[in-house]
mmCIF file of C-alpha atoms in Angstrom:
data_model
loop_
_atom_site.group_PDB
_atom_site.id
_atom_site.type_symbol
_atom_site.label_atom_id
_atom_site.label_comp_id
_atom_site.label_asym_id
_atom_site.label_seq_id
_atom_site.Cartn_x
_atom_site.Cartn_y
_atom_site.Cartn_z
ATOM 1 C CA MET C 138 14.921 -7.769 47.476
ATOM 2 C CA ASP C 139 12.507 -5.170 46.117
ATOM 3 C CA PHE C 140 9.501 -7.309 45.218
ATOM 4 C CA SER C 141 7.659 -4.306 43.786
ATOM 5 C CA SER C 142 10.404 -3.708 41.213
ATOM 6 C CA LEU C 143 10.577 -7.428 40.486
ATOM 7 C CA THR C 144 6.828 -7.552 39.885
ATOM 8 C CA ASP C 145 7.033 -4.533 37.571
ATOM 9 C CA ALA C 146 9.807 -6.220 35.572
ATOM 10 C CA VAL C 147 7.793 -9.441 35.252
ATOM 11 C CA LEU C 148 4.749 -7.485 34.097
ATOM 12 C CA ARG C 149 6.819 -5.619 31.481
ATOM 13 C CA VAL C 150 8.098 -8.918 30.110
ATOM 14 C CA ALA C 151 4.552 -10.332 30.140
ATOM 15 C CA ALA C 152 3.274 -7.294 28.220
ATOM 16 C CA VAL C 153 5.953 -7.649 25.540
ATOM 17 C CA PHE C 154 5.337 -11.398 25.239
ATOM 18 C CA LEU C 155 1.590 -10.861 24.891
ATOM 19 C CA CYS C 156 1.848 -8.177 22.193
ATOM 20 C CA LEU C 157 4.473 -10.003 20.137
ATOM 21 C CA THR C 158 2.760 -13.383 20.431
ATOM 22 C CA ILE C 159 -0.608 -12.055 19.255
ATOM 23 C CA HIS C 160 1.080 -10.182 16.414
ATOM 24 C CA GLU C 161 3.036 -13.148 15.073
ATOM 25 C CA THR C 162 0.262 -15.705 15.581
ATOM 26 C CA CYS C 163 -2.159 -13.570 13.588
ATOM 27 C CA HIS C 164 0.332 -13.380 10.716
ATOM 28 C CA GLY C 165 0.254 -17.166 10.612
ATOM 29 C CA LEU C 166 -3.523 -17.371 10.928
ATOM 30 C CA ALA C 167 -3.985 -14.919 8.068
ATOM 31 C CA ALA C 168 -1.589 -16.894 5.875
ATOM 32 C CA LEU C 169 -3.421 -20.114 6.715
ATOM 33 C CA ALA C 170 -6.779 -18.546 5.863
ATOM 34 C CA LEU C 171 -5.336 -17.561 2.492
ATOM 35 C CA GLY C 172 -4.108 -21.088 1.793
ATOM 36 C CA ASP C 173 -0.542 -21.163 3.169
ATOM 37 C CA PRO C 174 -0.041 -23.926 5.800
ATOM 38 C CA THR C 175 3.667 -23.161 6.355
ATOM 39 C CA ALA C 176 3.281 -21.455 9.728
ATOM 40 C CA LYS C 177 0.944 -24.192 10.941
ATOM 41 C CA SER C 178 3.343 -26.946 9.883
ATOM 42 C CA MET C 179 6.146 -25.194 11.809
ATOM 43 C CA HIS C 180 3.993 -24.836 14.974
ATOM 44 C CA ARG C 181 3.819 -21.060 14.772
ATOM 45 C CA LEU C 182 0.048 -20.889 15.256
ATOM 46 C CA SER C 183 0.618 -20.946 18.986
ATOM 47 C CA LEU C 184 -0.016 -18.621 21.895
ATOM 48 C CA ASN C 185 3.128 -19.955 23.553
ATOM 49 C CA PRO C 186 5.487 -16.953 23.378
ATOM 50 C CA LEU C 187 8.538 -19.225 23.319
ATOM 51 C CA HIS C 188 7.535 -20.238 19.779
ATOM 52 C CA HIS C 189 7.817 -16.629 18.623
ATOM 53 C CA ILE C 190 10.499 -14.919 20.692
ATOM 54 C CA ASP C 191 13.867 -14.075 19.228
ATOM 55 C CA TRP C 192 16.048 -13.714 22.315
ATOM 56 C CA LEU C 193 18.460 -11.227 20.762
ATOM 57 C CA GLY C 194 15.543 -9.130 19.526
ATOM 58 C CA LEU C 195 13.930 -9.315 22.972
ATOM 59 C CA ALA C 196 17.149 -8.259 24.733
ATOM 60 C CA LEU C 197 17.573 -5.295 22.391
ATOM 61 C CA MET C 198 13.949 -4.284 22.926
ATOM 62 C CA PHE C 199 14.613 -3.864 26.645
ATOM 63 C CA THR C 200 18.063 -2.289 26.289
ATOM 64 C CA VAL C 201 17.789 0.021 23.285
ATOM 65 C CA GLY C 202 14.018 0.149 22.821
ATOM 66 C CA PHE C 203 14.018 -1.605 19.445
ATOM 67 C CA GLY C 204 13.766 -5.343 18.876
ATOM 68 C CA TRP C 205 11.929 -8.046 17.012
ATOM 69 C CA ALA C 206 10.315 -11.462 17.207
ATOM 70 C CA LYS C 207 10.992 -14.449 14.965
ATOM 71 C CA PRO C 208 9.287 -13.766 11.622
ATOM 72 C CA VAL C 209 6.450 -16.125 10.812
ATOM 73 C CA PRO C 210 7.396 -18.190 7.727
ATOM 74 C CA VAL C 211 5.150 -17.441 4.756
ATOM 75 C CA ASP C 212 5.267 -19.050 1.316
ATOM 76 C CA PRO C 213 3.481 -16.764 -1.174
ATOM 77 C CA ARG C 214 3.359 -19.573 -3.760
ATOM 78 C CA TYR C 215 0.329 -20.905 -1.897
ATOM 79 C CA PHE C 216 -1.600 -17.665 -2.454
ATOM 80 C CA ARG C 217 -3.810 -17.301 -5.510
ATOM 81 C CA ARG C 218 -2.641 -13.670 -5.710
ATOM 82 C CA PRO C 219 0.819 -13.583 -4.084
ATOM 83 C CA LYS C 220 1.240 -9.803 -3.757
ATOM 84 C CA GLN C 221 -2.191 -9.288 -2.254
ATOM 85 C CA GLY C 222 -1.801 -12.370 -0.068
ATOM 86 C CA MET C 223 1.458 -11.060 1.359
ATOM 87 C CA ALA C 224 -0.137 -7.666 2.012
ATOM 88 C CA LEU C 225 -3.099 -9.151 3.870
ATOM 89 C CA THR C 226 -0.848 -11.468 5.863
ATOM 90 C CA ALA C 227 1.345 -8.514 6.798
ATOM 91 C CA LEU C 228 -1.628 -6.346 7.803
ATOM 92 C CA ALA C 229 -2.930 -9.051 10.130
ATOM 93 C CA GLY C 230 -0.133 -8.309 12.613
ATOM 94 C CA PRO C 231 -0.769 -4.584 13.167
ATOM 95 C CA VAL C 232 -4.550 -5.072 13.038
ATOM 96 C CA SER C 233 -4.291 -7.714 15.767
ATOM 97 C CA ASN C 234 -2.344 -5.248 17.918
ATOM 98 C CA PHE C 235 -5.036 -2.611 17.481
ATOM 99 C CA LEU C 236 -7.756 -5.095 18.426
ATOM 100 C CA LEU C 237 -5.727 -6.260 21.423
ATOM 101 C CA ALA C 238 -5.376 -2.653 22.559
ATOM 102 C CA LEU C 239 -9.150 -2.196 22.373
ATOM 103 C CA VAL C 240 -9.720 -5.350 24.435
ATOM 104 C CA LEU C 241 -7.174 -4.240 27.041
ATOM 105 C CA LEU C 242 -8.670 -0.758 27.293
ATOM 106 C CA PHE C 243 -12.174 -2.183 27.672
ATOM 107 C CA ALA C 244 -10.899 -4.481 30.427
ATOM 108 C CA GLY C 245 -9.228 -1.466 32.021
ATOM 109 C CA ARG C 246 -12.500 0.403 31.964
ATOM 110 C CA LEU C 247 -14.230 -2.498 33.747
ATOM 111 C CA VAL C 248 -11.527 -2.590 36.410
ATOM 112 C CA TYR C 249 -11.699 1.180 36.845
ATOM 113 C CA ASP C 250 -15.505 1.269 37.045
ATOM 114 C CA TYR C 251 -16.300 -1.854 39.051
ATOM 115 C CA ALA C 252 -13.268 -3.250 40.885
ATOM 116 C CA PRO C 253 -12.807 -1.995 44.449
ATOM 117 C CA TYR C 254 -9.694 0.059 44.948
ATOM 118 C CA SER C 255 -6.678 -1.919 46.114
ATOM 119 C CA ALA C 256 -2.983 -2.008 45.355
ATOM 120 C CA ALA C 257 -3.463 -5.198 43.321
ATOM 121 C CA ASN C 258 -6.299 -3.738 41.247
ATOM 122 C CA GLN C 259 -4.316 -0.555 40.679
ATOM 123 C CA ARG C 260 -1.381 -2.613 39.444
ATOM 124 C CA LEU C 261 -3.733 -4.579 37.177
ATOM 125 C CA LEU C 262 -5.167 -1.362 35.738
ATOM 126 C CA THR C 263 -1.694 0.006 35.104
ATOM 127 C CA PHE C 264 -0.709 -3.237 33.378
ATOM 128 C CA LEU C 265 -3.764 -3.154 31.115
ATOM 129 C CA LEU C 266 -3.280 0.470 30.094
ATOM 130 C CA THR C 267 0.476 0.299 29.548
ATOM 131 C CA THR C 268 0.140 -2.935 27.580
ATOM 132 C CA ALA C 269 -2.508 -1.282 25.412
ATOM 133 C CA ILE C 270 -0.075 1.560 24.673
ATOM 134 C CA LEU C 271 2.667 -0.957 23.895
ATOM 135 C CA SER C 272 0.359 -2.863 21.555
ATOM 136 C CA LEU C 273 -0.626 0.349 19.767
ATOM 137 C CA GLY C 274 3.008 1.326 19.414
ATOM 138 C CA LEU C 275 3.918 -2.071 17.986
ATOM 139 C CA GLY C 276 1.049 -1.931 15.499
ATOM 140 C CA LEU C 277 1.813 1.611 14.334
ATOM 141 C CA PHE C 278 5.562 1.030 14.136
ATOM 142 C CA ASN C 279 5.037 -2.020 11.952
ATOM 143 C CA LEU C 280 3.014 0.050 9.491
ATOM 144 C CA ILE C 281 6.106 2.077 8.599
ATOM 145 C CA PRO C 282 6.845 1.156 4.955
ATOM 146 C CA ILE C 283 10.475 0.122 5.487
ATOM 147 C CA PRO C 284 11.496 -3.537 5.048
ATOM 148 C CA PRO C 285 11.177 -5.835 6.890
ATOM 149 C CA LEU C 286 8.243 -4.093 8.600
ATOM 150 C CA ASP C 287 4.697 -5.041 7.627
ATOM 151 C CA GLY C 288 3.996 -1.669 6.046
ATOM 152 C CA SER C 289 6.599 -2.339 3.357
ATOM 153 C CA LYS C 290 4.754 -5.459 2.204
ATOM 154 C CA VAL C 291 1.547 -3.481 1.909
ATOM 155 C CA LEU C 292 3.328 -0.737 -0.043
ATOM 156 C CA PHE C 293 5.075 -3.256 -2.321
ATOM 157 C CA SER C 294 1.746 -4.883 -3.172
ATOM 158 C CA LEU C 295 0.600 -1.626 -4.759
ATOM 159 C CA LEU C 296 3.545 -1.511 -7.160
ATOM 160 C CA PRO C 297 3.585 -2.870 -10.716
ATOM 161 C CA ASP C 298 5.093 -6.339 -10.995
ATOM 162 C CA ARG C 299 8.439 -5.122 -12.338
ATOM 163 C CA ALA C 300 8.902 -2.586 -9.545
ATOM 164 C CA TYR C 301 7.644 -5.153 -7.013
ATOM 165 C CA ASN C 302 10.295 -7.677 -8.041
ATOM 166 C CA THR C 303 12.979 -4.982 -7.937
ATOM 167 C CA MET C 304 12.024 -3.974 -4.414
ATOM 168 C CA LEU C 305 12.107 -7.595 -3.268
ATOM 169 C CA ARG C 306 15.695 -7.910 -4.478
ATOM 170 C CA TYR C 307 16.757 -4.979 -2.305
ATOM 171 C CA GLU C 308 14.498 -5.811 0.649
ATOM 172 C CA ARG C 309 17.367 -7.266 2.700
ATOM 173 C CA TYR C 310 18.987 -3.814 2.870
ATOM 174 C CA GLY C 311 15.924 -2.364 4.530
ATOM 175 C CA MET C 312 17.074 -3.491 7.961
ATOM 176 C CA LEU C 313 20.095 -1.186 7.704
ATOM 177 C CA LEU C 314 17.823 1.738 6.858
ATOM 178 C CA LEU C 315 15.509 0.808 9.718
ATOM 179 C CA TRP C 316 18.384 0.721 12.206
ATOM 180 C CA ALA C 317 19.503 4.145 10.996
ATOM 181 C CA VAL C 318 15.987 5.545 11.416
ATOM 182 C CA VAL C 319 15.701 4.144 14.956
ATOM 183 C CA LEU C 320 19.177 5.097 16.164
ATOM 184 C CA LEU C 321 18.935 8.617 14.748
ATOM 185 C CA GLY C 322 15.460 9.091 16.186
ATOM 186 C CA VAL C 323 13.978 10.038 12.824
ATOM 187 C CA GLY C 324 10.226 10.444 13.188
ATOM 188 C CA ASP C 325 10.168 9.879 16.976
ATOM 189 C CA LYS C 326 7.914 12.892 17.553
ATOM 190 C CA TRP C 327 5.506 11.806 14.816
ATOM 191 C CA MET C 328 5.346 8.278 16.171
ATOM 192 C CA SER C 329 4.732 9.485 19.729
ATOM 193 C CA ALA C 330 1.996 11.806 18.491
ATOM 194 C CA ALA C 331 0.408 8.983 16.465
ATOM 195 C CA ILE C 332 0.418 6.669 19.485
ATOM 196 C CA GLN C 333 -1.060 9.362 21.723
ATOM 197 C CA TRP C 334 -3.782 10.258 19.195
ATOM 198 C CA THR C 335 -4.705 6.613 18.600
ATOM 199 C CA TYR C 336 -4.717 5.862 22.324
ATOM 200 C CA GLU C 337 -7.083 8.743 23.026
ATOM 201 C CA LEU C 338 -9.319 7.673 20.135
ATOM 202 C CA PHE C 339 -9.497 4.084 21.401
ATOM 203 C CA CYS C 340 -10.243 5.312 24.923
ATOM 204 C CA ARG C 341 -13.225 7.211 23.548
ATOM 205 C CA VAL C 342 -14.346 4.116 21.611
ATOM 206 C CA VAL C 343 -14.517 2.021 24.808
ATOM 207 C CA GLY C 344 -15.926 4.921 26.840
ATOM 208 C CA PHE C 345 -12.896 5.189 29.092
#
């Protein structure tokens, strides 16, 4: 058995679990802060990844590079301003991924600067940096304004009420459009460039 490959596989799964769990938990925390207890009542304010993982979405993430977690339940009727509440709740996910990336890069800098060189420390550094890139990618991808991604909820919140309600009626068809975008590779170069630019910017922020 190749224990090195096995360790790499475990670390990849751990990285995906960490990024998705933080993302979904922060959706629920934002909703709770805005008055919606739905996620809390359904035990989704948890750092246990098993509360958030959709196994089909996880399998597809590793096989075709595109997957999903279980959406955090949100009831906009609890919000004083439903459109704005949904937008802020949606933004909490990508923002949490950006903050997680900063924390991981700062930890990577500490390991690089102060930890003695060893195979274990090198593996730790690689894990921190690759997980930061994954977290950035997840955050940026979710800002694409196609339902059901978070960016669509932000975009919808800017529309007049009539247009907003119309878009909500057709939101369920967004997944088909999203699959087409992913499978056809539309915007892959732009997304890769955005991830690279953001990664380099965050590295400068933490002095790495």
